[in-house]
């Protein structure tokens, strides 16, 4: 069956919906990375509630029960001091649990040890391997990754190593940007809540709103009136950076062969399903030089596009208008559910 230019893949004679075609084949990786993000933000939200409600760290409750250690820890006479002390603690929580800064400092190096690196690297590696096999498939006479010493060898080459380092830094700094934004939003919400005489439960709920949802109701929005909670932003970051790493790896790998006289041009390929945005859909099949397409994917948060080499012009035959996954026999797994969580 032909949908657009693609032949829809089949498994055991059963047609897969195009929804199930994942051009970068990183759906699982994206889901795992996003889940790891969510867990960290949920943990922060839970700790804040415990601190405020159970420990009454701000000393806002009329506590008659016996005190436990840590109770009323930030119960300073002035509200401003309460906010400062509490936010200092929140920042520590974010540094430890979301960014793992302490861990990084303990190891004594910087970005090279960020917990996010493992996902970025995994995707980059897949992109590199994919690029090589797609080039071969497109008719370029180049060796396999295995023939050039394996993927570790390729990753260690200066161009790939540099690019991967840039991606590590970018992902970590963007995550830091999210916690920094939450820091200032929570400070504001907390200050106002104390001034309004909110109870600890309400304050906990409002601070949780900054992390998870409901920021709009709290009056925290950007200049366009939008609010995206930190947890959601982090999840989008995870998904987007997986695609970025995959894309950067493919382009770098295509570029690396230029020294051997191999010049690649790349074709934009979307997932071809209903969730592809109009902007990406309009670029489908468009051919670019590597320099131009280098920083175009991801086009937007959670983009799933891939740049594939167009057929080697020096060689005849082969037609490129087939689903690469079909040609390689690497079919996407058939899912029971029609709904694929993205
Ligand atoms: Zn896209």
mmCIF file of C-alpha atoms and ligand atoms in Angstrom:
data_model
loop_
_atom_site.group_PDB
_atom_site.id
_atom_site.type_symbol
_atom_site.label_atom_id
_atom_site.label_comp_id
_atom_site.label_asym_id
_atom_site.label_seq_id
_atom_site.Cartn_x
_atom_site.Cartn_y
_atom_site.Cartn_z
ATOM 1 C CA UNK A 1 0.000 0.000 0.000
ATOM 2 C CA UNK A 2 1.344 3.384 -0.909
ATOM 3 C CA UNK A 3 0.746 6.367 1.299
ATOM 4 C CA UNK A 4 2.242 9.478 -0.200
ATOM 5 C CA UNK A 5 5.644 8.492 -1.461
ATOM 6 C CA UNK A 6 6.083 5.765 1.102
ATOM 7 C CA UNK A 7 5.171 2.155 1.070
ATOM 8 C CA UNK A 8 3.518 1.472 4.387
ATOM 9 C CA UNK A 9 5.341 -1.272 6.283
ATOM 10 C CA UNK A 10 3.636 -4.528 7.067
ATOM 11 C CA UNK A 11 4.206 -7.132 9.728
ATOM 12 C CA UNK A 12 2.773 -10.573 9.153
ATOM 13 C CA UNK A 13 0.661 -9.120 6.416
ATOM 14 C CA UNK A 14 -0.828 -6.595 8.793
ATOM 15 C CA UNK A 15 -0.546 -2.986 7.779
ATOM 16 C CA UNK A 16 1.081 -0.723 10.314
ATOM 17 C CA UNK A 17 -0.485 2.662 10.651
ATOM 18 C CA UNK A 18 1.881 5.444 9.668
ATOM 19 C CA UNK A 19 1.610 6.664 13.241
ATOM 20 C CA UNK A 20 3.854 3.800 14.189
ATOM 21 C CA UNK A 21 6.645 4.798 11.860
ATOM 22 C CA UNK A 22 9.401 6.494 13.791
ATOM 23 C CA UNK A 23 11.955 8.018 11.406
ATOM 24 C CA UNK A 24 14.784 8.250 13.940
ATOM 25 C CA UNK A 25 13.811 5.036 15.725
ATOM 26 C CA UNK A 26 14.343 6.685 19.078
ATOM 27 C CA UNK A 27 10.823 6.551 20.517
ATOM 28 C CA UNK A 28 11.796 4.276 23.399
ATOM 29 C CA UNK A 29 14.861 6.334 24.194
ATOM 30 C CA UNK A 30 12.809 9.534 24.183
ATOM 31 C CA UNK A 31 10.222 7.965 26.469
ATOM 32 C CA UNK A 32 12.843 6.748 28.925
ATOM 33 C CA UNK A 33 14.645 10.095 29.065
ATOM 34 C CA UNK A 34 11.343 11.949 29.500
ATOM 35 C CA UNK A 35 10.303 9.590 32.301
ATOM 36 C CA UNK A 36 13.607 10.115 34.129
ATOM 37 C CA UNK A 37 12.929 13.848 33.964
ATOM 38 C CA UNK A 38 9.379 13.491 35.269
ATOM 39 C CA UNK A 39 10.482 11.405 38.238
ATOM 40 C CA UNK A 40 12.914 14.092 39.322
ATOM 41 C CA UNK A 41 10.360 16.878 39.195
ATOM 42 C CA UNK A 42 7.744 14.783 40.996
ATOM 43 C CA UNK A 43 10.261 14.106 43.744
ATOM 44 C CA UNK A 44 10.866 17.828 44.183
ATOM 45 C CA UNK A 45 7.138 18.537 44.329
ATOM 46 C CA UNK A 46 6.678 15.828 46.954
ATOM 47 C CA UNK A 47 9.554 17.099 49.081
ATOM 48 C CA UNK A 48 8.191 20.627 49.026
ATOM 49 C CA UNK A 49 4.802 19.431 50.242
ATOM 50 C CA UNK A 50 6.400 17.366 53.000
ATOM 51 C CA UNK A 51 8.543 20.288 54.133
ATOM 52 C CA UNK A 52 5.658 22.740 54.195
ATOM 53 C CA UNK A 53 2.782 20.637 55.414
ATOM 54 C CA UNK A 54 4.348 17.961 57.569
ATOM 55 C CA UNK A 55 7.359 19.803 58.876
ATOM 56 C CA UNK A 56 5.843 23.268 58.732
ATOM 57 C CA UNK A 57 9.292 24.629 57.963
ATOM 58 C CA UNK A 58 7.926 28.140 57.618
ATOM 59 C CA UNK A 59 6.209 27.953 61.015
ATOM 60 C CA UNK A 60 2.831 28.963 59.666
ATOM 61 C CA UNK A 61 0.775 26.373 61.503
ATOM 62 C CA UNK A 62 -0.306 26.506 65.116
ATOM 63 C CA UNK A 63 1.609 23.427 66.025
ATOM 64 C CA UNK A 64 0.538 21.812 69.259
ATOM 65 C CA UNK A 65 2.112 18.439 68.636
ATOM 66 C CA UNK A 66 5.626 17.683 69.654
ATOM 67 C CA UNK A 67 8.259 19.024 67.369
ATOM 68 C CA UNK A 68 10.299 16.800 65.130
ATOM 69 C CA UNK A 69 13.768 17.683 63.909
ATOM 70 C CA UNK A 70 13.625 20.059 60.994
ATOM 71 C CA UNK A 71 10.276 21.361 62.091
ATOM 72 C CA UNK A 72 9.923 25.124 61.794
ATOM 73 C CA UNK A 73 13.467 25.234 60.480
ATOM 74 C CA UNK A 74 12.842 28.413 58.491
ATOM 75 C CA UNK A 75 10.489 30.051 60.990
ATOM 76 C CA UNK A 76 12.140 33.448 60.995
ATOM 77 C CA UNK A 77 10.251 36.501 62.267
ATOM 78 C CA UNK A 78 10.402 38.256 58.901
ATOM 79 C CA UNK A 79 8.633 36.788 55.883
ATOM 80 C CA UNK A 80 11.477 37.795 53.626
ATOM 81 C CA UNK A 81 13.879 35.672 55.656
ATOM 82 C CA UNK A 82 11.483 32.734 55.554
ATOM 83 C CA UNK A 83 11.305 32.965 51.780
ATOM 84 C CA UNK A 84 15.055 33.239 51.436
ATOM 85 C CA UNK A 85 15.755 30.286 53.689
ATOM 86 C CA UNK A 86 13.099 28.149 52.051
ATOM 87 C CA UNK A 87 14.231 28.996 48.540
ATOM 88 C CA UNK A 88 17.823 28.257 49.462
ATOM 89 C CA UNK A 89 16.646 24.800 50.463
ATOM 90 C CA UNK A 90 14.595 24.422 47.250
ATOM 91 C CA UNK A 91 17.631 25.341 45.173
ATOM 92 C CA UNK A 92 19.659 22.727 46.983
ATOM 93 C CA UNK A 93 16.967 20.175 46.216
ATOM 94 C CA UNK A 94 17.008 21.105 42.545
ATOM 95 C CA UNK A 95 20.800 21.067 42.375
ATOM 96 C CA UNK A 96 20.934 17.664 43.979
ATOM 97 C CA UNK A 97 17.891 15.864 42.646
ATOM 98 C CA UNK A 98 17.287 17.388 39.250
ATOM 99 C CA UNK A 99 20.699 18.573 38.094
ATOM 100 C CA UNK A 100 22.864 16.282 40.263
ATOM 101 C CA UNK A 101 25.321 19.128 40.618
ATOM 102 C CA UNK A 102 26.723 17.755 43.860
ATOM 103 C CA UNK A 103 27.449 14.452 42.207
ATOM 104 C CA UNK A 104 29.254 16.247 39.414
ATOM 105 C CA UNK A 105 31.295 18.307 41.843
ATOM 106 C CA UNK A 106 32.217 15.214 43.785
ATOM 107 C CA UNK A 107 33.553 13.532 40.691
ATOM 108 C CA UNK A 108 35.464 16.742 40.133
ATOM 109 C CA UNK A 109 34.569 17.357 36.548
ATOM 110 C CA UNK A 110 31.897 19.402 34.927
ATOM 111 C CA UNK A 111 29.537 18.701 32.091
ATOM 112 C CA UNK A 112 31.245 15.462 31.125
ATOM 113 C CA UNK A 113 29.535 13.713 34.007
ATOM 114 C CA UNK A 114 26.011 15.152 33.767
ATOM 115 C CA UNK A 115 23.369 12.432 34.208
ATOM 116 C CA UNK A 116 21.677 13.577 31.000
ATOM 117 C CA UNK A 117 24.755 12.698 28.917
ATOM 118 C CA UNK A 118 24.004 9.006 28.726
ATOM 119 C CA UNK A 119 20.767 9.630 26.807
ATOM 120 C CA UNK A 120 22.303 12.228 24.532
ATOM 121 C CA UNK A 121 25.204 9.912 23.798
ATOM 122 C CA UNK A 122 22.954 6.947 23.127
ATOM 123 C CA UNK A 123 20.966 8.917 20.584
ATOM 124 C CA UNK A 124 24.086 10.364 19.011
ATOM 125 C CA UNK A 125 25.521 6.901 18.613
ATOM 126 C CA UNK A 126 22.354 5.680 16.933
ATOM 127 C CA UNK A 127 22.441 8.680 14.598
ATOM 128 C CA UNK A 128 26.020 7.972 13.647
ATOM 129 C CA UNK A 129 25.321 4.320 12.878
ATOM 130 C CA UNK A 130 22.158 5.205 11.042
ATOM 131 C CA UNK A 131 23.980 7.766 8.894
ATOM 132 C CA UNK A 132 26.571 5.249 7.834
ATOM 133 C CA UNK A 133 24.052 2.598 6.902
ATOM 134 C CA UNK A 134 21.840 5.112 5.092
ATOM 135 C CA UNK A 135 24.807 6.299 3.064
ATOM 136 C CA UNK A 136 25.612 2.768 2.030
ATOM 137 C CA UNK A 137 21.980 2.188 1.199
ATOM 138 C CA UNK A 138 21.968 5.356 -0.908
ATOM 139 C CA UNK A 139 24.750 3.934 -3.002
ATOM 140 C CA UNK A 140 27.884 5.420 -1.464
ATOM 141 C CA UNK A 141 30.822 3.098 -1.467
ATOM 142 C CA UNK A 142 31.915 3.454 2.148
ATOM 143 C CA UNK A 143 32.762 0.917 4.862
ATOM 144 C CA UNK A 144 30.398 -0.101 7.634
ATOM 145 C CA UNK A 145 30.861 1.220 11.173
ATOM 146 C CA UNK A 146 32.175 -2.179 12.143
ATOM 147 C CA UNK A 147 34.727 -2.104 9.354
ATOM 148 C CA UNK A 148 36.126 1.189 10.657
ATOM 149 C CA UNK A 149 36.647 -0.143 14.177
ATOM 150 C CA UNK A 150 33.191 0.085 15.711
ATOM 151 C CA UNK A 151 31.017 2.922 16.931
ATOM 152 C CA UNK A 152 33.280 3.712 19.896
ATOM 153 C CA UNK A 153 36.107 4.388 17.495
ATOM 154 C CA UNK A 154 33.917 6.705 15.416
ATOM 155 C CA UNK A 155 32.614 8.547 18.483
ATOM 156 C CA UNK A 156 36.156 9.184 19.640
ATOM 157 C CA UNK A 157 37.082 10.946 16.405
ATOM 158 C CA UNK A 158 37.624 14.677 17.002
ATOM 159 C CA UNK A 159 34.640 15.957 15.002
ATOM 160 C CA UNK A 160 32.171 13.628 16.653
ATOM 161 C CA UNK A 161 33.677 14.095 20.116
ATOM 162 C CA UNK A 162 33.448 17.879 19.789
ATOM 163 C CA UNK A 163 29.898 17.820 18.616
ATOM 164 C CA UNK A 164 28.834 15.448 21.346
ATOM 165 C CA UNK A 165 30.437 17.729 23.928
ATOM 166 C CA UNK A 166 28.451 20.673 22.618
ATOM 167 C CA UNK A 167 25.250 18.630 22.891
ATOM 168 C CA UNK A 168 26.062 17.580 26.476
ATOM 169 C CA UNK A 169 26.529 21.201 27.456
ATOM 170 C CA UNK A 170 23.449 22.369 25.694
ATOM 171 C CA UNK A 171 21.143 19.801 27.299
ATOM 172 C CA UNK A 172 22.506 20.397 30.768
ATOM 173 C CA UNK A 173 22.395 24.187 30.469
ATOM 174 C CA UNK A 174 18.841 24.071 29.191
ATOM 175 C CA UNK A 175 17.816 21.920 32.143
ATOM 176 C CA UNK A 176 19.568 24.393 34.425
ATOM 177 C CA UNK A 177 17.604 27.147 32.694
ATOM 178 C CA UNK A 178 14.386 25.352 33.621
ATOM 179 C CA UNK A 179 15.328 25.055 37.297
ATOM 180 C CA UNK A 180 16.466 28.696 37.327
ATOM 181 C CA UNK A 181 13.097 29.784 35.951
ATOM 182 C CA UNK A 182 11.301 27.668 38.555
ATOM 183 C CA UNK A 183 13.455 29.231 41.233
ATOM 184 C CA UNK A 184 12.343 32.767 40.414
ATOM 185 C CA UNK A 185 8.726 31.737 39.844
ATOM 186 C CA UNK A 186 8.562 29.884 43.159
ATOM 187 C CA UNK A 187 10.162 32.797 45.025
ATOM 188 C CA UNK A 188 7.486 35.085 43.720
ATOM 189 C CA UNK A 189 4.625 32.679 44.407
ATOM 190 C CA UNK A 190 5.880 31.994 47.920
ATOM 191 C CA UNK A 191 6.315 35.674 48.769
ATOM 192 C CA UNK A 192 2.812 36.483 47.582
ATOM 193 C CA UNK A 193 1.274 33.460 49.275
ATOM 194 C CA UNK A 194 2.760 34.374 52.650
ATOM 195 C CA UNK A 195 1.616 37.969 52.203
ATOM 196 C CA UNK A 196 -1.865 36.693 51.381
ATOM 197 C CA UNK A 197 -1.861 34.641 54.568
ATOM 198 C CA UNK A 198 -2.186 31.327 52.752
ATOM 199 C CA UNK A 199 -1.979 28.145 54.815
ATOM 200 C CA UNK A 200 0.793 25.635 54.317
ATOM 201 C CA UNK A 201 -1.365 23.313 52.229
ATOM 202 C CA UNK A 202 -2.300 26.123 49.847
ATOM 203 C CA UNK A 203 1.309 27.258 49.590
ATOM 204 C CA UNK A 204 2.424 23.709 48.852
ATOM 205 C CA UNK A 205 -0.269 23.460 46.194
ATOM 206 C CA UNK A 206 0.820 26.710 44.579
ATOM 207 C CA UNK A 207 4.498 25.758 44.545
ATOM 208 C CA UNK A 208 3.570 22.385 43.108
ATOM 209 C CA UNK A 209 1.747 24.340 40.428
ATOM 210 C CA UNK A 210 5.014 25.922 39.318
ATOM 211 C CA UNK A 211 6.515 22.473 38.964
ATOM 212 C CA UNK A 212 3.636 20.509 37.555
ATOM 213 C CA UNK A 213 0.625 22.566 36.456
ATOM 214 C CA UNK A 214 -1.630 25.479 37.113
ATOM 215 C CA UNK A 215 0.888 28.290 36.774
ATOM 216 C CA UNK A 216 -1.565 30.329 34.789
ATOM 217 C CA UNK A 217 -3.863 30.485 37.802
ATOM 218 C CA UNK A 218 -0.933 31.727 39.847
ATOM 219 C CA UNK A 219 -0.323 34.626 37.534
ATOM 220 C CA UNK A 220 3.032 33.308 36.316
ATOM 221 C CA UNK A 221 3.076 33.633 32.563
ATOM 222 C CA UNK A 222 5.486 34.843 29.944
ATOM 223 C CA UNK A 223 4.909 37.988 27.911
ATOM 224 C CA UNK A 224 2.515 36.103 25.640
ATOM 225 C CA UNK A 225 0.449 34.917 28.582
ATOM 226 C CA UNK A 226 1.676 31.348 28.404
ATOM 227 C CA UNK A 227 2.853 29.138 31.194
ATOM 228 C CA UNK A 228 4.545 25.779 30.865
ATOM 229 C CA UNK A 229 5.347 24.064 34.170
ATOM 230 C CA UNK A 230 8.953 23.053 34.777
ATOM 231 C CA UNK A 231 8.254 19.353 34.640
ATOM 232 C CA UNK A 232 6.588 19.651 31.250
ATOM 233 C CA UNK A 233 9.402 21.806 29.922
ATOM 234 C CA UNK A 234 11.957 19.256 31.076
ATOM 235 C CA UNK A 235 10.061 16.461 29.409
ATOM 236 C CA UNK A 236 9.940 18.381 26.129
ATOM 237 C CA UNK A 237 13.623 19.148 26.499
ATOM 238 C CA UNK A 238 14.408 15.449 26.859
ATOM 239 C CA UNK A 239 12.454 14.485 23.753
ATOM 240 C CA UNK A 240 13.805 17.355 21.679
ATOM 241 C CA UNK A 241 17.442 16.826 22.627
ATOM 242 C CA UNK A 242 17.260 13.170 21.651
ATOM 243 C CA UNK A 243 16.217 14.241 18.151
ATOM 244 C CA UNK A 244 18.875 16.957 18.095
ATOM 245 C CA UNK A 245 21.623 14.517 19.068
ATOM 246 C CA UNK A 246 20.444 12.041 16.460
ATOM 247 C CA UNK A 247 20.351 14.713 13.772
ATOM 248 C CA UNK A 248 23.710 16.259 14.640
ATOM 249 C CA UNK A 249 25.300 12.822 14.553
ATOM 250 C CA UNK A 250 23.891 11.974 11.136
ATOM 251 C CA UNK A 251 24.953 15.282 9.604
ATOM 252 C CA UNK A 252 28.425 15.101 11.142
ATOM 253 C CA UNK A 253 28.851 11.582 9.856
ATOM 254 C CA UNK A 254 27.779 12.605 6.334
ATOM 255 C CA UNK A 255 30.219 15.504 6.554
ATOM 256 C CA UNK A 256 33.084 13.349 7.743
ATOM 257 C CA UNK A 257 33.180 11.557 4.407
ATOM 258 C CA UNK A 258 33.792 14.741 2.488
ATOM 259 C CA UNK A 259 37.519 14.294 3.068
ATOM 260 C CA UNK A 260 37.220 11.033 1.097
ATOM 261 C CA UNK A 261 35.587 12.882 -1.764
ATOM 262 C CA UNK A 262 32.055 11.891 -0.795
ATOM 263 C CA UNK A 263 29.617 14.768 -0.957
ATOM 264 C CA UNK A 264 26.211 14.115 0.490
ATOM 265 C CA UNK A 265 23.051 16.120 0.193
ATOM 266 C CA UNK A 266 20.237 15.348 2.570
ATOM 267 C CA UNK A 267 16.528 14.969 2.205
ATOM 268 C CA UNK A 268 14.070 15.969 4.901
ATOM 269 C CA UNK A 269 11.926 13.084 6.132
ATOM 270 C CA UNK A 270 9.100 13.426 8.633
ATOM 271 C CA UNK A 271 7.270 10.718 10.513
ATOM 272 C CA UNK A 272 4.566 11.051 7.879
ATOM 273 C CA UNK A 273 1.799 10.665 10.426
ATOM 274 C CA UNK A 274 -1.029 12.858 11.633
ATOM 275 C CA UNK A 275 1.048 14.489 14.321
ATOM 276 C CA UNK A 276 3.553 16.018 11.903
ATOM 277 C CA UNK A 277 3.192 19.784 12.091
ATOM 278 C CA UNK A 278 2.488 21.762 8.893
ATOM 279 C CA UNK A 279 5.934 23.344 8.998
ATOM 280 C CA UNK A 280 7.719 20.002 8.952
ATOM 281 C CA UNK A 281 5.246 18.500 6.487
ATOM 282 C CA UNK A 282 5.979 21.275 4.004
ATOM 283 C CA UNK A 283 9.675 20.365 4.131
ATOM 284 C CA UNK A 284 9.095 16.674 3.457
ATOM 285 C CA UNK A 285 11.358 15.442 0.622
ATOM 286 C CA UNK A 286 13.070 18.771 0.289
ATOM 287 C CA UNK A 287 16.780 18.431 -0.435
ATOM 288 C CA UNK A 288 19.384 20.503 1.394
ATOM 289 C CA UNK A 289 23.120 20.881 1.578
ATOM 290 C CA UNK A 290 24.507 19.619 4.866
ATOM 291 C CA UNK A 291 25.463 23.140 5.911
ATOM 292 C CA UNK A 292 21.886 24.328 5.509
ATOM 293 C CA UNK A 293 20.148 21.412 7.169
ATOM 294 C CA UNK A 294 22.705 21.184 9.994
ATOM 295 C CA UNK A 295 20.773 23.369 12.404
ATOM 296 C CA UNK A 296 17.262 22.972 11.024
ATOM 297 C CA UNK A 297 16.296 19.776 12.862
ATOM 298 C CA UNK A 298 14.641 19.749 15.351
ATOM 299 C CA UNK A 299 12.523 22.435 13.758
ATOM 300 C CA UNK A 300 10.491 22.867 16.931
ATOM 301 C CA UNK A 301 10.182 21.209 20.346
ATOM 302 C CA UNK A 302 9.429 17.497 20.003
ATOM 303 C CA UNK A 303 10.161 17.443 16.281
ATOM 304 C CA UNK A 304 10.805 13.864 15.086
ATOM 305 C CA UNK A 305 12.343 14.524 11.674
ATOM 306 C CA UNK A 306 15.441 12.999 10.151
ATOM 307 C CA UNK A 307 17.807 13.999 7.330
ATOM 308 C CA UNK A 308 18.535 11.133 4.968
ATOM 309 C CA UNK A 309 21.142 11.125 2.216
ATOM 310 C CA UNK A 310 19.797 11.373 -1.285
ATOM 311 C CA UNK A 311 20.881 8.747 -3.725
ATOM 312 C CA UNK A 312 24.447 8.892 -4.888
ATOM 313 C CA UNK A 313 24.179 10.709 -8.215
ATOM 314 C CA UNK A 314 27.177 8.863 -9.612
ATOM 315 C CA UNK A 315 25.372 5.573 -9.602
ATOM 316 C CA UNK A 316 22.368 4.461 -11.531
ATOM 317 C CA UNK A 317 19.225 2.753 -10.385
ATOM 318 C CA UNK A 318 17.775 2.011 -7.039
ATOM 319 C CA UNK A 319 15.039 4.636 -6.626
ATOM 320 C CA UNK A 320 15.009 6.168 -3.200
ATOM 321 C CA UNK A 321 11.279 6.515 -2.756
ATOM 322 C CA UNK A 322 10.785 3.630 -0.452
ATOM 323 C CA UNK A 323 10.470 3.593 3.259
ATOM 324 C CA UNK A 324 14.042 3.029 4.493
ATOM 325 C CA UNK A 325 12.801 0.805 7.268
ATOM 326 C CA UNK A 326 11.153 -1.451 4.733
ATOM 327 C CA UNK A 327 14.226 -1.684 2.579
ATOM 328 C CA UNK A 328 16.438 -2.562 5.507
ATOM 329 C CA UNK A 329 13.991 -5.005 6.973
ATOM 330 C CA UNK A 330 14.109 -3.070 10.240
ATOM 331 C CA UNK A 331 10.426 -2.795 10.737
ATOM 332 C CA UNK A 332 9.015 -0.811 13.595
ATOM 333 C CA UNK A 333 7.407 -2.978 16.214
ATOM 334 C CA UNK A 334 3.706 -3.540 15.851
ATOM 335 C CA UNK A 335 1.900 -2.113 18.827
ATOM 336 C CA UNK A 336 -1.304 -3.392 20.253
ATOM 337 C CA UNK A 337 -2.537 0.045 21.134
ATOM 338 C CA UNK A 338 -3.334 2.533 18.419
ATOM 339 C CA UNK A 339 -2.298 5.259 20.771
ATOM 340 C CA UNK A 340 1.424 5.653 20.891
ATOM 341 C CA UNK A 341 2.510 7.828 23.734
ATOM 342 C CA UNK A 342 4.835 10.485 22.493
HETATM 343 ZN ZN1 LIG B 1 9.802 17.849 12.431
#
